[in-house]
mmCIF file of C-alpha atoms in Angstrom:
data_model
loop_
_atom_site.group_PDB
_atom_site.id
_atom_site.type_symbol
_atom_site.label_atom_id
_atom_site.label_comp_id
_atom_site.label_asym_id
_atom_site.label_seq_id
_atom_site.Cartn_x
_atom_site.Cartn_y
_atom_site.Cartn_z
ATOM 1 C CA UNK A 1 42.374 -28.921 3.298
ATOM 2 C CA UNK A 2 39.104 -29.143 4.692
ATOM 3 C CA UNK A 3 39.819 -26.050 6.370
ATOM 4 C CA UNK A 4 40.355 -24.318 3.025
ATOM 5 C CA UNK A 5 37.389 -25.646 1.239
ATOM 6 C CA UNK A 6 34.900 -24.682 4.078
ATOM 7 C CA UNK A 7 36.453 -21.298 3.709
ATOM 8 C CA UNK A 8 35.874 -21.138 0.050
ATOM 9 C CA UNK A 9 32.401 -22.306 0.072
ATOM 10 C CA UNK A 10 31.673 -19.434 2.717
ATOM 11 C CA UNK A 11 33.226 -17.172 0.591
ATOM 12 C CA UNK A 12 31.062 -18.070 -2.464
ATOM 13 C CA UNK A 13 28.101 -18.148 -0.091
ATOM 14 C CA UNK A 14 28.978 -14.456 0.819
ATOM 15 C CA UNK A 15 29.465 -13.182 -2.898
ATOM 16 C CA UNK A 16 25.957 -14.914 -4.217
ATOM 17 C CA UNK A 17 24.287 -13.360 -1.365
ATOM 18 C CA UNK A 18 25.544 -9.870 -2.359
ATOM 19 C CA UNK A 19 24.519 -10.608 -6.230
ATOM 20 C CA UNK A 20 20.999 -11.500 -4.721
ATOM 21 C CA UNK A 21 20.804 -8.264 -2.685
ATOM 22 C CA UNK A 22 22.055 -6.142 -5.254
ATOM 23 C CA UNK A 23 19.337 -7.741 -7.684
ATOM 24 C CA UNK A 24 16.920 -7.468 -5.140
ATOM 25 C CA UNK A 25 17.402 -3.718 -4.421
ATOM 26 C CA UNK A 26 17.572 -3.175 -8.323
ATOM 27 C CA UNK A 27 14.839 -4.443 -9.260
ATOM 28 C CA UNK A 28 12.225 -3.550 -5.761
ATOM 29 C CA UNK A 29 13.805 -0.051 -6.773
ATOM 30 C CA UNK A 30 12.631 0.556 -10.281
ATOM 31 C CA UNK A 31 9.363 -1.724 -9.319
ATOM 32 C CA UNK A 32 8.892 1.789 -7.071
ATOM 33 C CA UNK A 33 10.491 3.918 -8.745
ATOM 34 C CA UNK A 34 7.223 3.486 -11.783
ATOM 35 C CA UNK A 35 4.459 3.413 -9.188
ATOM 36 C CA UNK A 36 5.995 6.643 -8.049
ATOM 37 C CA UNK A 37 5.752 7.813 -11.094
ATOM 38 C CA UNK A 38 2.357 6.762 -11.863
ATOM 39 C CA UNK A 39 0.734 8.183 -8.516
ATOM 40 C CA UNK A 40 2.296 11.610 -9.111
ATOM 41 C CA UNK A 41 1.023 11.649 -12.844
ATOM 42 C CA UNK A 42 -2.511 10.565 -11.668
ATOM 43 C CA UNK A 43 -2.849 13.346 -9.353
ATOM 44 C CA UNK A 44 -4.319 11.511 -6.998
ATOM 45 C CA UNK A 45 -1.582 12.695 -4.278
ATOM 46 C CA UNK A 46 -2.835 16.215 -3.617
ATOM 47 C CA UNK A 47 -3.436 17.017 -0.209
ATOM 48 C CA UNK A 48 -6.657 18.844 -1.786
ATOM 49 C CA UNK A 49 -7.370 15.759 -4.218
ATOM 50 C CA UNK A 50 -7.974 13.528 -1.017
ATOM 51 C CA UNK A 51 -9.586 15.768 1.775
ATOM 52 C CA UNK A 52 -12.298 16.895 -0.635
ATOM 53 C CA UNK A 53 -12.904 12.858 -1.423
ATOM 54 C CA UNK A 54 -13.564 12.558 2.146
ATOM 55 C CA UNK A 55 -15.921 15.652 1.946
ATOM 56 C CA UNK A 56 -17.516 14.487 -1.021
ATOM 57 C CA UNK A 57 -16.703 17.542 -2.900
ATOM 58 C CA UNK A 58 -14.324 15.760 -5.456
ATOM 59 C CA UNK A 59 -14.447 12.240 -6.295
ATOM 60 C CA UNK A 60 -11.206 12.194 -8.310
ATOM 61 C CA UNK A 61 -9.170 9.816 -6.309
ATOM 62 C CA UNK A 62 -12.168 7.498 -6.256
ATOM 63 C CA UNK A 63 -12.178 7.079 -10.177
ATOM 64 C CA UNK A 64 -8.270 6.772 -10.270
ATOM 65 C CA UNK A 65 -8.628 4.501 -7.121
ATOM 66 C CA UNK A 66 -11.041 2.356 -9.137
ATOM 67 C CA UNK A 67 -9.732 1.775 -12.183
ATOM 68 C CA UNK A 68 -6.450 1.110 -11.080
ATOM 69 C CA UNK A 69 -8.114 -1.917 -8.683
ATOM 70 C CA UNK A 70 -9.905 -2.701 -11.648
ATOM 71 C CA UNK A 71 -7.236 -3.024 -14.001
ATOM 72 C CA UNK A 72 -5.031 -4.872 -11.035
ATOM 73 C CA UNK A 73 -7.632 -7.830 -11.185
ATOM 74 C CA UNK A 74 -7.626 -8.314 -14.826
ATOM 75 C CA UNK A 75 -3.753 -8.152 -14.236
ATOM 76 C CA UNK A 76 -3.464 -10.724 -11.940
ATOM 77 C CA UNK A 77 -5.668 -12.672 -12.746
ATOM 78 C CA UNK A 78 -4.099 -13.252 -15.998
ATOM 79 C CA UNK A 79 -0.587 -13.744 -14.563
ATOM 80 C CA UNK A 80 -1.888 -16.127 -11.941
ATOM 81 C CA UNK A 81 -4.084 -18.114 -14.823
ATOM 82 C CA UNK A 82 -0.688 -18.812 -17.034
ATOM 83 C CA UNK A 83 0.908 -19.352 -13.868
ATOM 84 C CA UNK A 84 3.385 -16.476 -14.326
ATOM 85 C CA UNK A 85 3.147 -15.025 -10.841
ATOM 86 C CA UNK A 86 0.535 -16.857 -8.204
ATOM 87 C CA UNK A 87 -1.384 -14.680 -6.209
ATOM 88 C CA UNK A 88 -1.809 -14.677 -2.771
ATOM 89 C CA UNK A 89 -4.564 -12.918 -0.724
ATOM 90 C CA UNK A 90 -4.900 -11.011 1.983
ATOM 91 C CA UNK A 91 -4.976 -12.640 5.153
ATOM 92 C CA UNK A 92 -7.214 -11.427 7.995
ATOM 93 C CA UNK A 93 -5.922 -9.132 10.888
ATOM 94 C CA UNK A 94 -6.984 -10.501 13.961
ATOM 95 C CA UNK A 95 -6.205 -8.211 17.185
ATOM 96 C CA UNK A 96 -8.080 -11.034 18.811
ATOM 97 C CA UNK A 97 -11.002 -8.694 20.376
ATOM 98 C CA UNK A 98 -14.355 -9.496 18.576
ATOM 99 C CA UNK A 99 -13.887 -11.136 14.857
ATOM 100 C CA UNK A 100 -10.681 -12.737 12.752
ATOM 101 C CA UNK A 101 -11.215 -9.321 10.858
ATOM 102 C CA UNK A 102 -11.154 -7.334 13.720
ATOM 103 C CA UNK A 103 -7.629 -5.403 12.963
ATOM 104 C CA UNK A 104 -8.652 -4.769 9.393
ATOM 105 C CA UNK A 105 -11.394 -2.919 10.742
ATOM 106 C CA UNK A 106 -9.919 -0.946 13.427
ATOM 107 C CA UNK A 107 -6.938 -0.267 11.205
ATOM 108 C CA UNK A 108 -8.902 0.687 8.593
ATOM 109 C CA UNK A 109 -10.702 3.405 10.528
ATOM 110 C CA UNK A 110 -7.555 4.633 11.940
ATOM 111 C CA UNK A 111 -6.029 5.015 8.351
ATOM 112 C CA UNK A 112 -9.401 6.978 7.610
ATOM 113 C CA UNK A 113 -8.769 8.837 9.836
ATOM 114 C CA UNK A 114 -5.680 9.731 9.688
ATOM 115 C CA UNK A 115 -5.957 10.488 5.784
ATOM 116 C CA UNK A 116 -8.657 13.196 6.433
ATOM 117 C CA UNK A 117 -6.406 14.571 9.186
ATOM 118 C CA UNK A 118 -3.507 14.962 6.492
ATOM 119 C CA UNK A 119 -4.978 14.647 3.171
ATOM 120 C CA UNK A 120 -2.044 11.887 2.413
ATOM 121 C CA UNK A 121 -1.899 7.868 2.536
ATOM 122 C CA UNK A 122 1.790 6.069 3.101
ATOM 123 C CA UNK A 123 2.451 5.902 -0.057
ATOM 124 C CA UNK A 124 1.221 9.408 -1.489
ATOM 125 C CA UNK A 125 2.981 11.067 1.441
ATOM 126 C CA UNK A 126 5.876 10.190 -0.531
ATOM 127 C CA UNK A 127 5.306 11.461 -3.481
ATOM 128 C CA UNK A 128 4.029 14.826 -1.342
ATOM 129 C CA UNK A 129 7.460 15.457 -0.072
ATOM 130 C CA UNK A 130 8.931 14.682 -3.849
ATOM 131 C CA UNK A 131 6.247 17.088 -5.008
ATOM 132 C CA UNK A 132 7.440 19.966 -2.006
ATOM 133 C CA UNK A 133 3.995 19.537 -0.171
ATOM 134 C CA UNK A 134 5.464 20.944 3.198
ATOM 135 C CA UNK A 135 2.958 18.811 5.330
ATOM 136 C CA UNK A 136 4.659 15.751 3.736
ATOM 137 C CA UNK A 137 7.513 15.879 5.563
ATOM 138 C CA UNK A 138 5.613 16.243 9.202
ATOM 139 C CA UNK A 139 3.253 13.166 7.871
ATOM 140 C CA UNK A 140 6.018 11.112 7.242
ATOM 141 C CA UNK A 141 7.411 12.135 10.678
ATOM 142 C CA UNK A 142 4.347 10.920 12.221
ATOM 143 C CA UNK A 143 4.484 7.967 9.921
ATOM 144 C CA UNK A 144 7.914 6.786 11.164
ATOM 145 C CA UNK A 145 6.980 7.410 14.815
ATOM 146 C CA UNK A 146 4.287 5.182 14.228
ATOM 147 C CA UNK A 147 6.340 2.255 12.631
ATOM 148 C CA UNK A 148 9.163 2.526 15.215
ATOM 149 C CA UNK A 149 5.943 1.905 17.808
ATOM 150 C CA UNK A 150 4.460 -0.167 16.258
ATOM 151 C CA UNK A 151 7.660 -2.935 15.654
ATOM 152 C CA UNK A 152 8.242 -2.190 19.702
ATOM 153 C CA UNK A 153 4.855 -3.729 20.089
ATOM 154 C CA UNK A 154 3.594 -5.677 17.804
ATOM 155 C CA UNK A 155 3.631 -8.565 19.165
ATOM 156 C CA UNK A 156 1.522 -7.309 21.956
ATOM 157 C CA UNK A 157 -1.423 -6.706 19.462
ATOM 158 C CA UNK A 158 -1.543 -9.565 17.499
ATOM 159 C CA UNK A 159 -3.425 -12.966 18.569
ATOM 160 C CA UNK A 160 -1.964 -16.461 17.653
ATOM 161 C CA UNK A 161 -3.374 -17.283 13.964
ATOM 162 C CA UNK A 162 -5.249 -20.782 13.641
ATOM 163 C CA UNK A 163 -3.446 -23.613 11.062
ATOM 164 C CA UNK A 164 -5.048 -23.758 7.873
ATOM 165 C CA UNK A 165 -4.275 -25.707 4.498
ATOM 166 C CA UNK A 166 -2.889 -23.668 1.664
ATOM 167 C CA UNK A 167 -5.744 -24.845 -0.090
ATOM 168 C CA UNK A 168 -8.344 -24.455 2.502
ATOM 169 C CA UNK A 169 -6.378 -21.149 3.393
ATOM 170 C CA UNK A 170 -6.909 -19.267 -0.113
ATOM 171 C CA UNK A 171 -10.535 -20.580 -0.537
ATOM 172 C CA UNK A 172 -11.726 -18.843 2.784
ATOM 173 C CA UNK A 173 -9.729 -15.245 2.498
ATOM 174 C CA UNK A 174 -11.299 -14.781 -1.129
ATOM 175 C CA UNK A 175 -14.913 -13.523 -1.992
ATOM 176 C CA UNK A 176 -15.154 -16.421 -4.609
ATOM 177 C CA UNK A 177 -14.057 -18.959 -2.127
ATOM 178 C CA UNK A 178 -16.605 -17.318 0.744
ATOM 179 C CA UNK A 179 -19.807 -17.240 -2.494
ATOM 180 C CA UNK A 180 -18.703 -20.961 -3.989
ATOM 181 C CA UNK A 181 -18.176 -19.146 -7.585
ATOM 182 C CA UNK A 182 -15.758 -19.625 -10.101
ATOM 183 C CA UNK A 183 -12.736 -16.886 -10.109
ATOM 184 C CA UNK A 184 -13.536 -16.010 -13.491
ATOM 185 C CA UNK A 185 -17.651 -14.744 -12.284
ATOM 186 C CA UNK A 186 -15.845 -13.082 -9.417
ATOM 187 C CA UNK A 187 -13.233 -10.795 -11.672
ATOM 188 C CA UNK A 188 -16.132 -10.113 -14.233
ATOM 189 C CA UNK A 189 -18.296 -8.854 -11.193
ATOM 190 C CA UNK A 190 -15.718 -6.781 -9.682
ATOM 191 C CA UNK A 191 -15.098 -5.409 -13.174
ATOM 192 C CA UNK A 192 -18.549 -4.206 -13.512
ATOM 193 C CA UNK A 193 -18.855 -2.609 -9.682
ATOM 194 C CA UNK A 194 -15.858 -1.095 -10.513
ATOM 195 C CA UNK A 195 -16.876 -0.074 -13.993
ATOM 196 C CA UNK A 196 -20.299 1.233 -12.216
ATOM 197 C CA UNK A 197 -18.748 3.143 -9.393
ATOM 198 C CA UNK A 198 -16.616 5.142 -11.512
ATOM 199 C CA UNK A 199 -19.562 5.786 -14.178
ATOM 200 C CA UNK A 200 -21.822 7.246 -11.185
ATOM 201 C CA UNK A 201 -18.604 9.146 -9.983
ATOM 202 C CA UNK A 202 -18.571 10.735 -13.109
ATOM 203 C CA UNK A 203 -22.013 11.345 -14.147
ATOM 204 C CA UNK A 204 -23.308 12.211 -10.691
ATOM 205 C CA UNK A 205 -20.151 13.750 -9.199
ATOM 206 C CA UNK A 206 -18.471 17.505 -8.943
ATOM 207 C CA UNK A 207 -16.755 17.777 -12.661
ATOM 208 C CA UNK A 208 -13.132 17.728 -11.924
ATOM 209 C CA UNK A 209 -11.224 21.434 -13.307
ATOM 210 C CA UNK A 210 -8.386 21.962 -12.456
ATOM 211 C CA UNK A 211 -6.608 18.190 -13.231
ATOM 212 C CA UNK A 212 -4.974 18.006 -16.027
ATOM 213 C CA UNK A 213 -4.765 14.263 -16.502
ATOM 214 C CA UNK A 214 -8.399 11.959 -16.812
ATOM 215 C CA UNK A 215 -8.668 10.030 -13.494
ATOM 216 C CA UNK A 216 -9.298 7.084 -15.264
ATOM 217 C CA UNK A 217 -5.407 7.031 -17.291
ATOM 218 C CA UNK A 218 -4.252 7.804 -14.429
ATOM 219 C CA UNK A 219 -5.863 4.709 -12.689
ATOM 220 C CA UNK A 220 -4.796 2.437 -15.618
ATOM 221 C CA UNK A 221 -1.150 4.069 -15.364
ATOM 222 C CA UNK A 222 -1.269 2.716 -11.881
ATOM 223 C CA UNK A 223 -2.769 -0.728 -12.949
ATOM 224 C CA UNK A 224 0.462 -0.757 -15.182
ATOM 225 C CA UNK A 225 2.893 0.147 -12.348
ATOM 226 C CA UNK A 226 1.275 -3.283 -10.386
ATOM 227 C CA UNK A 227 2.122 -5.300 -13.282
ATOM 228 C CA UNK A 228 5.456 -4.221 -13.369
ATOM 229 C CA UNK A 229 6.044 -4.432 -10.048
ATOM 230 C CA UNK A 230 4.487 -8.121 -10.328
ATOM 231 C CA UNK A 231 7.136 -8.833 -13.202
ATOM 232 C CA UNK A 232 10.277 -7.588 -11.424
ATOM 233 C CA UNK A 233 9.738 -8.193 -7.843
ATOM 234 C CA UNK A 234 6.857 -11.236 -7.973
ATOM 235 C CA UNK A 235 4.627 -9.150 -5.469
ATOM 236 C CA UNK A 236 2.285 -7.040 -5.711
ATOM 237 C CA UNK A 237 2.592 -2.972 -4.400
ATOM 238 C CA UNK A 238 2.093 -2.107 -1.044
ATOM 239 C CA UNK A 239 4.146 1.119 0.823
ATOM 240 C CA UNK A 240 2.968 0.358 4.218
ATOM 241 C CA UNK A 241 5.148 -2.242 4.999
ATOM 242 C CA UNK A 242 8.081 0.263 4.713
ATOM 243 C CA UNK A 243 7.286 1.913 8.047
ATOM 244 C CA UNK A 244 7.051 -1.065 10.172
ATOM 245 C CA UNK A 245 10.820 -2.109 8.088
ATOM 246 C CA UNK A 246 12.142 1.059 9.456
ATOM 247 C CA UNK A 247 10.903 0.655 12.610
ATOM 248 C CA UNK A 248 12.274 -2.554 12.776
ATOM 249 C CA UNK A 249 15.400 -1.465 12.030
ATOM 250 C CA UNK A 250 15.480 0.818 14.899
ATOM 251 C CA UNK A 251 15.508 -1.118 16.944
ATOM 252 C CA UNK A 252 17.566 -4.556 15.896
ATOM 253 C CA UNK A 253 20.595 -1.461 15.427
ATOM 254 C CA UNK A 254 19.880 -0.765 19.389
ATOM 255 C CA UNK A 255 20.012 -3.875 20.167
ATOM 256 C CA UNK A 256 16.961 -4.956 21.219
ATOM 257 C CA UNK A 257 17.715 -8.567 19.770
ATOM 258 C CA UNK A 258 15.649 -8.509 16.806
ATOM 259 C CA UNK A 259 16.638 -10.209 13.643
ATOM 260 C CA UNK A 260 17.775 -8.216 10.908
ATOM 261 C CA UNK A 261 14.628 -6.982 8.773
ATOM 262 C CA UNK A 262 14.414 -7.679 4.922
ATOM 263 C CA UNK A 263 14.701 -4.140 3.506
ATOM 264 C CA UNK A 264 12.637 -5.038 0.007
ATOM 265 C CA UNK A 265 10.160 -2.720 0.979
ATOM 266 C CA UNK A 266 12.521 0.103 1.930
ATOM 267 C CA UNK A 267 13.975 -0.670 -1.476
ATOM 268 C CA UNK A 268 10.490 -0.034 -2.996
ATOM 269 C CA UNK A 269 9.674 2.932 -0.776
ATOM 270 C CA UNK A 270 13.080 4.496 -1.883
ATOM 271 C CA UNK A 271 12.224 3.876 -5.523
ATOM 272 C CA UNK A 272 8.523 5.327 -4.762
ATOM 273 C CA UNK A 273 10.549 8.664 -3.718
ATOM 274 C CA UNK A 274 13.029 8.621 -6.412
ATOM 275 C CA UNK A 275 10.551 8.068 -9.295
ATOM 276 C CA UNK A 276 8.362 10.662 -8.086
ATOM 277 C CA UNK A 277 10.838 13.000 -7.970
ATOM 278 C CA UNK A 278 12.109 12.446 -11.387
ATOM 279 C CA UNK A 279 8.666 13.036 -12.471
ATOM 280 C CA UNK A 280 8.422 16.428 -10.778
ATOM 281 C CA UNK A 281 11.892 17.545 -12.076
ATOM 282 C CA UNK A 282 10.222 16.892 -15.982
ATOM 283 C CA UNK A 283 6.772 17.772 -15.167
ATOM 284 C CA UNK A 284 7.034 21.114 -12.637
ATOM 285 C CA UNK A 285 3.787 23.004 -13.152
ATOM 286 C CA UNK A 286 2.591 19.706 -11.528
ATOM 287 C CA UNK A 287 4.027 19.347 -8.446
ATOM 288 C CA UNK A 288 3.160 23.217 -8.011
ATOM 289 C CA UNK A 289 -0.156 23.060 -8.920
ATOM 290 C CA UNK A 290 -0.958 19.961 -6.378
ATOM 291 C CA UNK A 291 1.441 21.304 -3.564
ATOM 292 C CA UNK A 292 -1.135 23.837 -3.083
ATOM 293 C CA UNK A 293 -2.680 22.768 -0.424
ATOM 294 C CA UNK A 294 -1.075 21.463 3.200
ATOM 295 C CA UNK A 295 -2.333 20.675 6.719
ATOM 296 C CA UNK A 296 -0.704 22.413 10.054
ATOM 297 C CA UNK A 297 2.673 20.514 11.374
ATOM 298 C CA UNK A 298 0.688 18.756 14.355
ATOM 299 C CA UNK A 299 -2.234 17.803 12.558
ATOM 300 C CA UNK A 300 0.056 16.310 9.758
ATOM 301 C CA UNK A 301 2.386 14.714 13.022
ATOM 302 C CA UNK A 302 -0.755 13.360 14.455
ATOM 303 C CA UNK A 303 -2.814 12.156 11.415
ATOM 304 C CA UNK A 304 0.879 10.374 9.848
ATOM 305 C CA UNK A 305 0.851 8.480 13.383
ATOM 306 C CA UNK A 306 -2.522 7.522 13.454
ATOM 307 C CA UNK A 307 -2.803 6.637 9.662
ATOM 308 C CA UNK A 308 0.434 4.639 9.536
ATOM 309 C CA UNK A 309 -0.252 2.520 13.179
ATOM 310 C CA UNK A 310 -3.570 1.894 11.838
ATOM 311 C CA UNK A 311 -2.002 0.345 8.571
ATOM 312 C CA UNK A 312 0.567 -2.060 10.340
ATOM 313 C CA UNK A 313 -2.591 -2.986 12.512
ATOM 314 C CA UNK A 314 -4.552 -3.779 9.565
ATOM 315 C CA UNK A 315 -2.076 -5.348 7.579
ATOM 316 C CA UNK A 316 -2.163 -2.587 4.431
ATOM 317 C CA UNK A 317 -3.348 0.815 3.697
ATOM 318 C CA UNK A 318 -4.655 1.515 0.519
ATOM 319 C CA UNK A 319 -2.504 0.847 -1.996
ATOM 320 C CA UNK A 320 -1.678 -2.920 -0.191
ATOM 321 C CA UNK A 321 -5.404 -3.627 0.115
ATOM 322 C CA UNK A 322 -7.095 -1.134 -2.193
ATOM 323 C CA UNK A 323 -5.036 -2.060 -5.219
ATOM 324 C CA UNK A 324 -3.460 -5.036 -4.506
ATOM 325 C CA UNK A 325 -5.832 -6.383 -1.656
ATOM 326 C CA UNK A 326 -9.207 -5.694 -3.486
ATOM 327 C CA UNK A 327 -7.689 -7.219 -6.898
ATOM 328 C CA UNK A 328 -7.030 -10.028 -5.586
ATOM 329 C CA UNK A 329 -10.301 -10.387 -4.080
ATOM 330 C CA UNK A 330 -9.271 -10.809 -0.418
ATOM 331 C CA UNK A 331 -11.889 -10.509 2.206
ATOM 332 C CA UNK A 332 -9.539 -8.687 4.582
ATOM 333 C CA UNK A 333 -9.449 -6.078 2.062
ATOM 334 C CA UNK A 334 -12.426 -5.284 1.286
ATOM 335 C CA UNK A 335 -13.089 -5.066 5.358
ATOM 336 C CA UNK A 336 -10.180 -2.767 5.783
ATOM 337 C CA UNK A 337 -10.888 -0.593 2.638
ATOM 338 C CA UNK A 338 -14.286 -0.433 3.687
ATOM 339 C CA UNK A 339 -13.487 0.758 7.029
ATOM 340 C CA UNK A 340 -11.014 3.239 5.374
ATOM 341 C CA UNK A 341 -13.498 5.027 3.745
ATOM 342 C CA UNK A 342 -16.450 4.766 6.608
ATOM 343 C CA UNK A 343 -13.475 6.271 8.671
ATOM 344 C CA UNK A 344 -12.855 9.064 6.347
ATOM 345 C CA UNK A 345 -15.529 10.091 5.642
ATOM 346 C CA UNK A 346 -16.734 9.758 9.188
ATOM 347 C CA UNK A 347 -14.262 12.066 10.889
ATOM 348 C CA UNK A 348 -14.772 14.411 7.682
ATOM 349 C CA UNK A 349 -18.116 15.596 8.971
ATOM 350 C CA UNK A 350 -16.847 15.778 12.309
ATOM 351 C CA UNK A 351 -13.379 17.869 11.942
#
């Protein structure tokens, strides 16, 4: 008897973990499936688009990277004032070398980098090879290299993080919690260098021509694709994570006794694709006119690597700590986005 009831309670156990998974990969999968669809409508995946940022030549994905940010704080800070979904900030990446911020800033150069080298971020190379961009497909080669490393490894890289209160935690990884001011000041501020940035962009910058769509929809399309995702999944967006999923995959189905991975962000990453390509299949003269441009197979190899190790090491690229990251105010974000662009740019006038 007892026999039959532990049997029945492990077969219940089995069936509500299924209806959790399937849930899960539902709704991570649409979550992706509209930021997909978002980032290939804003343009602002062009191989062209984000080379000439670097170069200074066209300051497109700036605006779109902007106002998306921008409209992620408002977002979340709305959901996480009515309690809806908390937010939790970025916490720093600490190789353990010379600061607690120390991987965000190395990582963020190396994703730099490695976007100038391929004109493509983790999450736009996705919605490169939905768009045909043949360098997409050698960037996410060197992408997948680089999480398969980088899970072998990790642990190797990262130092031992110090116990902190929850409370003590999330006042010292936020701006407002590092300047003593109240959330509110701190959104309103960010709204306004944001809202500057993007007016200077504009009035200052190249005009863009040959874009159909006005960066700044497609920055608020993207701002709507994070509160989606925030509704259905109850985190924010953030692609990086996929590679270093994949990578960990590799290698618990070798047996290197790892624990099985959670696949939410290969759920999300798989919805990124699909969405993207659904987008291209109703929109063609898109994808074409974007897929213009692409970067030699080793370059695109070599940059992917470089780009995607250097997001594991800082904990995000730029959608996890330029959107997400940055709206939420998190220190380590603004470090590692920071160090994105210096890294850019950098190599830019170098290569």
């Amino acid at each position: 008897m007892v026999s039959q009831d532990l049997q029945d309670a492990v077969v219940v156990k089995s069936e509500v973990g299924d209806c959790v998974m399937s849930q899960t990969l539902l709704t991570s999968s649409l979550a992706g499936a509209i930021f997909g669809a978002a980032l290939s409508a804003s343009g602002v995946f062009s191989p062209s688009v984000i080379i000439a940022q670097m170069q200074f030549t066209n300051f497109h994905m700036l605006k779109v990277f902007m106002t998306a940010s921008a409209s992620s704080a408002l977002i979340m800070y709305i959901l996480d004032r009515i309690g809806s979904v908390p937010t939790k900030p970025k916490t720093p990446s600490s190789l353990g070398l010379f600061s607690n911020y120390d991987g965000n800033l190395i990582g963020g150069l190396m994703i730099g980098l490695g976007m100038t080298l391929t004109g493509a971020c983790p999450g736009t190379v996705l919605v490169q090879v939905a768009a045909g961009v043949s360098s997409g497909y050698y960037v996410l080669l060197g992408g997948v290299l680089a999480g398969i490393v980088y899970a072998r490894y990790s642990r190797l890289l990262r130092s031992t993080p110090t116990t902190q209160s929850p409370t003590q935690a999330r006042e010292e990884l936020t701006v407002q919690g590092k300047l003593g001011i109240h959330s509110r000041t701190a959104v309103l501020s960010y709204e306004a260098m944001c809202a500057t940035c993007i007016y200077l962009a504009t009035t200052l910058g190249p005009k863009d021509k040959s874009l159909s769509l006005n960066p700044t929809i497609g920055g608020a399309l993207i701002g709507a694709a994070q509160a989606s995702t925030l509704m259905l999944t109850g985190s924010p967006v953030g692609v990086s994570g996929a590679y270093g999923v994949l990578g960990e995959y590799f290698w618990f189905l070798n047996g290197q006794n790892k624990p099985r991975p959670r696949p939410n962000s290969l759920y999300f990453a798989f919805g990124l694709l699909s969405g993207s390509t659904l987008f291209f299949r109703s929109s063609p003269i898109i994808a074409s006119e974007q897929a213009s441009m692409a970067v030699s197979a080793m370059r695109a190899i070599l940059g992917g690597f470089i780009m995607v190790f250097g997001a594991r090491i800082a904990g995000g690229c730029t959608s996890g700590h330029g959107i997400s990251g940055m709206s939420m105010l998190s220190v380590a974000s603004f470090v590692s986005v920071a160090a994105m662009f210096a890294g850019g740019m950098g190599s830019a006038l170098v290569l």
